Amino acid sequence: MHKTKRKAQPPPEPDDSGSDYDVERSFVPAVSKKTVEEEFPLPKQVRKSTAKRGRDISDEESSGSSDESGDDGDPNLPTLTKSQLAEILQTIKSNKRLVLNVSNVNFSTSKEEIEEHFRKAGRVKSVRVPKRRASGFAFVEMLDPEGFQKAFLLDGSFLDGRQIRVRLSESGKKKSHQKILLLEKKNAEIRKLRKKNRAKPEATEITLVPKVEPKVVERDPILDKKKTKPPTKKQMKAHNKRVSMKAKFRNLAQKGIKV
C-alpha cells in the first residue's frame, strides 16, 4: 500500500505568561438575552384589551404619573406653615375639599390600610382608589386643615413595603391637561417651600407624634394632707412650760396683780 506523508504542523507560538502548560483558548460569542415580552409574547386579544383599558384610565393615570415623575420623597423635610398652606389653597377653586394624591401605592394595599396610615396625621374623610389603574395611586381627603398640613409629613414614608409620595390634588375624577400642569407647578412650589422650612422653627416643630399632656391629679385635702411628725420629749417639755407660765400670768392678771 502506498503511504501518504502527513504534513508537519508548525510549532506552537511561545507564551509570554510564564506558564509551563500550553492552553488552547476558545472565545464563545455573547448571546443577547431576550426580554420577557419577546420570550413570552401575549396573544393578540389580550394586547387589544390592555391597550383599550389603558385608554380608559388615561385621565386618572396622568394625575398619578405626573406625581411619580418627580424624585423620591425625603422623609426629613418639614411640612408647610399655616400661612403658606393658606396661600396655596386660595389658588384652588375647590379649596373646601382637602384632597391629596398618594402615589407609588402597592396594588394589594386596601382602602382601610391607606386610611389607617393617614390617621397618623389627622382625621380622614374619605379614600378613593381607582378600580382600573395602570400605576398604584389613590386619593385621600382630609377632614380639617390641621390633618391636611400634617399629611405632607407622610411624604416618603413606607406603606405596605413601598415608599409613598404625597402630593397636592384637587377634587373631581377627570382633570384637564391644564389642571394637571397647574398641579405639577404647585407641587414643585410646595417642594421648594418645604426645603426652605428647614430653618423655620414654626414648621419643624410640627410632628406626627401626638402631644401627651401631663395628667392633673386631683388631691383630697384630707387624705392627701401632709402627715406631721409627733413632737419629741424636749418639744413637749418646752410646750408644757410655756403653757404653765401663761396660766400663772393669767391667774395673776385675774387677781389684779401686775407683773
Short mmCIF file of C-alpha atoms in Angstrom, two decimals:
data_model
loop_
_atom_site.label_atom_id
_atom_site.label_comp_id
_atom_site.label_asym_id
_atom_site.label_seq_id
_atom_site.Cartn_x
_atom_site.Cartn_y
_atom_site.Cartn_z
CA MET A 1 0.00 0.00 0.00
CA HIS A 2 1.07 3.47 -0.80
CA LYS A 3 1.60 5.51 2.39
CA THR A 4 0.76 9.24 2.40
CA LYS A 5 3.02 11.51 4.30
CA ARG A 6 1.43 13.80 6.85
CA LYS A 7 2.27 17.46 6.75
CA ALA A 8 4.27 18.68 9.70
CA GLN A 9 2.34 21.08 11.90
CA PRO A 10 4.02 24.40 12.70
CA PRO A 11 5.46 24.69 16.24
CA PRO A 12 3.25 26.50 18.80
CA GLU A 13 3.93 30.15 19.42
CA PRO A 14 5.74 30.90 22.67
CA ASP A 15 3.54 32.06 25.55
CA ASP A 16 4.74 35.14 27.38
CA SER A 17 2.64 34.38 30.50
CA GLY A 18 5.42 32.25 32.01
CA SER A 19 3.20 29.12 32.37
CA ASP A 20 4.61 25.60 31.78
CA TYR A 21 1.38 24.41 30.13
CA ASP A 22 0.01 25.25 26.70
CA VAL A 23 -3.72 26.07 26.90
CA GLU A 24 -5.94 26.31 23.85
CA ARG A 25 -8.08 29.46 24.11
CA SER A 26 -11.59 29.46 22.72
CA PHE A 27 -13.88 32.51 22.54
CA VAL A 28 -17.65 31.93 22.93
CA PRO A 29 -19.77 34.59 21.22
CA ALA A 30 -22.02 36.53 23.63
CA VAL A 31 -25.70 35.63 23.33
CA SER A 32 -28.10 38.56 23.62
CA LYS A 33 -30.73 37.96 26.30
CA LYS A 34 -34.36 38.13 25.30
CA THR A 35 -36.76 40.31 27.18
CA VAL A 36 -39.82 38.90 28.94
CA GLU A 37 -42.10 40.32 26.25
CA GLU A 38 -40.07 38.71 23.45
CA GLU A 39 -39.78 35.35 25.20
CA PHE A 40 -43.42 35.18 26.33
CA PRO A 41 -45.49 37.21 23.82
CA LEU A 42 -49.11 37.99 24.71
CA PRO A 43 -51.98 36.90 22.46
CA LYS A 44 -53.50 39.49 20.16
CA GLN A 45 -56.82 39.67 22.03
CA VAL A 46 -55.07 40.28 25.35
CA ARG A 47 -52.92 43.03 23.80
CA LYS A 48 -56.01 44.75 22.37
CA SER A 49 -57.88 44.61 25.71
CA THR A 50 -54.89 46.01 27.65
CA ALA A 51 -54.47 48.84 25.14
CA LYS A 52 -58.19 49.67 25.40
CA ARG A 53 -58.03 49.59 29.19
CA GLY A 54 -55.03 51.94 29.12
CA ARG A 55 -57.01 54.45 27.05
CA ASP A 56 -59.93 54.31 29.50
CA ILE A 57 -57.78 55.20 32.51
CA SER A 58 -55.57 57.75 30.78
CA ASP A 59 -57.22 60.65 32.66
CA GLU A 60 -56.61 59.15 36.09
CA GLU A 61 -53.19 57.81 35.17
CA SER A 62 -52.00 61.25 34.07
CA SER A 63 -52.65 62.67 37.53
CA GLY A 64 -50.76 59.79 39.16
CA SER A 65 -47.89 59.56 36.70
CA SER A 66 -47.25 63.30 36.88
CA ASP A 67 -46.50 62.88 40.58
CA GLU A 68 -44.37 59.78 40.04
CA SER A 69 -42.12 61.61 37.60
CA GLY A 70 -40.60 63.57 40.49
CA ASP A 71 -37.89 62.47 42.85
CA ASP A 72 -38.50 60.23 45.85
CA GLY A 73 -39.88 61.88 48.92
CA ASP A 74 -37.47 62.90 51.63
CA PRO A 75 -38.96 61.89 54.99
CA ASN A 76 -36.83 64.51 56.78
CA LEU A 77 -38.49 67.51 55.13
CA PRO A 78 -40.79 69.58 57.36
CA THR A 79 -44.35 70.43 56.41
CA LEU A 80 -45.79 73.76 55.30
CA THR A 81 -46.63 76.57 57.67
CA LYS A 82 -50.24 77.74 58.10
CA SER A 83 -49.65 80.91 56.10
CA GLN A 84 -48.01 79.02 53.21
CA LEU A 85 -50.83 76.48 53.18
CA ALA A 86 -53.47 79.23 53.13
CA GLU A 87 -51.82 80.94 50.15
CA ILE A 88 -51.74 77.68 48.17
CA LEU A 89 -55.36 76.82 48.98
CA GLN A 90 -56.50 80.27 47.83
CA THR A 91 -55.35 79.46 44.29
CA ILE A 92 -57.54 76.31 44.18
CA LYS A 93 -61.19 76.74 43.20
CA SER A 94 -62.43 73.76 45.21
CA ASN A 95 -60.30 74.61 48.25
CA LYS A 96 -63.02 73.48 50.67
CA ARG A 97 -62.07 69.87 49.93
CA LEU A 98 -58.58 68.98 51.16
CA VAL A 99 -57.53 66.27 48.69
CA LEU A 100 -54.11 64.64 48.41
CA ASN A 101 -52.67 62.41 45.69
CA VAL A 102 -50.82 59.38 47.07
CA SER A 103 -48.65 57.60 44.51
CA ASN A 104 -46.40 54.52 44.45
CA VAL A 105 -49.00 52.55 46.40
CA ASN A 106 -48.87 48.78 46.39
CA PHE A 107 -51.63 47.14 44.31
CA SER A 108 -52.52 44.85 47.23
CA THR A 109 -52.96 47.77 49.65
CA SER A 110 -56.61 48.27 50.64
CA LYS A 111 -58.53 51.46 51.43
CA GLU A 112 -58.59 50.59 55.12
CA GLU A 113 -54.79 50.32 55.25
CA ILE A 114 -54.35 53.69 53.50
CA GLU A 115 -56.87 55.31 55.85
CA GLU A 116 -55.16 53.85 58.91
CA HIS A 117 -51.78 55.12 57.68
CA PHE A 118 -53.08 58.69 57.20
CA ARG A 119 -54.79 58.72 60.59
CA LYS A 120 -51.33 59.42 61.99
CA ALA A 121 -51.71 62.94 60.56
CA GLY A 122 -55.36 63.55 61.43
CA ARG A 123 -58.95 62.62 60.68
CA VAL A 124 -59.53 61.13 57.22
CA LYS A 125 -62.80 61.97 55.45
CA SER A 126 -62.56 59.54 52.52
CA VAL A 127 -60.15 57.39 50.47
CA ARG A 128 -60.67 56.73 46.76
CA VAL A 129 -58.73 54.03 44.92
CA PRO A 130 -59.40 53.82 41.13
CA LYS A 131 -60.72 50.42 40.06
CA ARG A 132 -58.70 50.40 36.84
CA ARG A 133 -55.26 51.85 37.43
CA ALA A 134 -52.08 51.45 35.45
CA SER A 135 -49.95 52.66 38.36
CA GLY A 136 -50.54 52.40 42.08
CA PHE A 137 -52.07 55.63 43.38
CA ALA A 138 -55.01 56.79 45.47
CA PHE A 139 -56.75 59.99 46.58
CA VAL A 140 -57.08 60.82 50.28
CA GLU A 141 -59.33 63.62 51.53
CA MET A 142 -58.56 65.01 54.99
CA LEU A 143 -61.31 66.39 57.22
CA ASP A 144 -59.59 69.50 58.66
CA PRO A 145 -56.68 71.80 57.69
CA GLU A 146 -54.52 70.57 60.61
CA GLY A 147 -54.60 66.99 59.34
CA PHE A 148 -54.04 68.23 55.79
CA GLN A 149 -50.97 70.15 56.98
CA LYS A 150 -49.51 67.15 58.82
CA ALA A 151 -50.28 64.75 55.96
CA PHE A 152 -47.35 66.18 53.96
CA LEU A 153 -45.06 64.70 56.63
CA LEU A 154 -46.11 61.23 55.36
CA ASP A 155 -44.38 62.01 52.06
CA GLY A 156 -41.56 59.48 51.83
CA SER A 157 -43.00 57.17 54.50
CA PHE A 158 -43.34 53.43 53.94
CA LEU A 159 -46.75 51.82 53.45
CA ASP A 160 -47.05 48.09 52.80
CA GLY A 161 -43.39 47.83 51.79
CA ARG A 162 -43.38 50.84 49.43
CA GLN A 163 -42.20 54.43 49.87
CA ILE A 164 -45.23 56.53 49.03
CA ARG A 165 -45.32 60.08 47.68
CA VAL A 166 -47.88 62.60 48.93
CA ARG A 167 -48.77 65.48 46.62
CA LEU A 168 -51.42 68.18 46.39
CA SER A 169 -54.50 67.32 44.30
CA GLU A 170 -57.99 68.62 43.53
CA SER A 171 -61.43 67.08 43.78
CA GLY A 172 -63.01 65.64 40.66
CA LYS A 173 -62.46 62.40 38.75
CA LYS A 174 -61.39 63.84 35.38
CA LYS A 175 -58.82 66.62 35.20
CA SER A 176 -57.90 68.62 32.13
CA HIS A 177 -54.36 68.85 30.88
CA GLN A 178 -54.18 72.47 32.03
CA LYS A 179 -55.22 71.48 35.59
CA ILE A 180 -52.61 68.73 35.68
CA LEU A 181 -49.86 71.16 34.64
CA LEU A 182 -51.05 73.66 37.27
CA LEU A 183 -50.94 70.97 39.98
CA GLU A 184 -47.42 69.96 38.94
CA LYS A 185 -46.34 73.60 39.24
CA LYS A 186 -47.90 73.92 42.71
CA ASN A 187 -46.32 70.68 43.90
CA ALA A 188 -42.92 71.94 42.73
CA GLU A 189 -43.51 75.15 44.75
CA ILE A 190 -44.52 73.10 47.79
CA ARG A 191 -41.33 71.06 47.45
CA LYS A 192 -39.20 74.23 47.43
CA LEU A 193 -41.08 75.72 50.39
CA ARG A 194 -40.62 72.56 52.44
CA LYS A 195 -36.88 72.63 51.78
CA LYS A 196 -36.72 76.27 52.91
CA ASN A 197 -38.74 75.47 56.03
CA ARG A 198 -35.82 73.50 57.46
CA ALA A 199 -34.63 76.77 59.01
CA LYS A 200 -38.10 77.76 60.30
CA PRO A 201 -38.93 76.53 63.81
CA GLU A 202 -42.63 77.17 63.09
CA ALA A 203 -42.58 74.30 60.58
CA THR A 204 -40.03 71.99 62.20
CA GLU A 205 -42.00 71.90 65.47
CA ILE A 206 -44.96 70.23 63.72
CA THR A 207 -44.58 66.45 64.02
CA LEU A 208 -46.71 63.33 63.72
CA VAL A 209 -46.01 62.42 67.34
CA PRO A 210 -49.08 63.35 69.40
CA LYS A 211 -48.53 65.72 72.29
CA VAL A 212 -49.05 63.99 75.61
CA GLU A 213 -50.34 66.44 78.18
CA PRO A 214 -49.39 65.75 81.80
CA LYS A 215 -52.18 64.27 83.87
CA VAL A 216 -53.58 66.57 86.52
CA VAL A 217 -54.11 64.54 89.71
CA GLU A 218 -56.81 65.91 91.98
CA ARG A 219 -55.75 65.80 95.61
CA ASP A 220 -58.05 65.18 98.53
CA PRO A 221 -57.49 67.90 101.17
CA ILE A 222 -58.00 65.38 103.99
CA LEU A 223 -56.45 62.17 102.69
CA ASP A 224 -53.52 63.86 100.95
CA LYS A 225 -52.73 66.12 103.90
CA LYS A 226 -49.08 66.05 104.90
CA LYS A 227 -48.54 63.97 107.99
CA THR A 228 -46.76 65.81 110.80
CA LYS A 229 -44.22 64.05 112.94
CA PRO A 230 -45.09 63.58 116.63
CA PRO A 231 -43.25 66.02 118.97
CA THR A 232 -40.19 64.88 120.82
CA LYS A 233 -39.80 64.88 124.64
CA LYS A 234 -37.86 68.14 124.58
CA GLN A 235 -40.56 69.80 122.49
CA MET A 236 -43.29 68.52 124.86
CA LYS A 237 -41.44 69.88 127.94
CA ALA A 238 -40.94 73.26 126.31
CA HIS A 239 -44.60 73.37 125.32
CA ASN A 240 -45.83 72.44 128.79
CA LYS A 241 -43.53 75.07 130.32
CA ARG A 242 -44.91 77.78 128.06
CA VAL A 243 -48.47 76.75 128.85
CA SER A 244 -47.84 76.68 132.61
CA MET A 245 -46.18 80.12 132.57
CA LYS A 246 -49.11 81.56 130.61
CA ALA A 247 -51.56 80.07 133.11
CA LYS A 248 -49.66 81.62 136.02
CA PHE A 249 -49.66 85.09 134.45
CA ARG A 250 -53.35 84.71 133.60
CA ASN A 251 -54.20 83.88 137.22
CA LEU A 252 -52.17 86.81 138.48
CA ALA A 253 -53.91 89.13 136.00
CA GLN A 254 -57.31 87.92 137.18
CA LYS A 255 -56.34 88.73 140.77
CA GLY A 256 -55.30 92.22 139.70
CA ILE A 257 -51.61 91.72 140.35
CA LYS A 258 -49.39 93.31 137.70
CA VAL A 259 -46.17 91.57 136.94
#
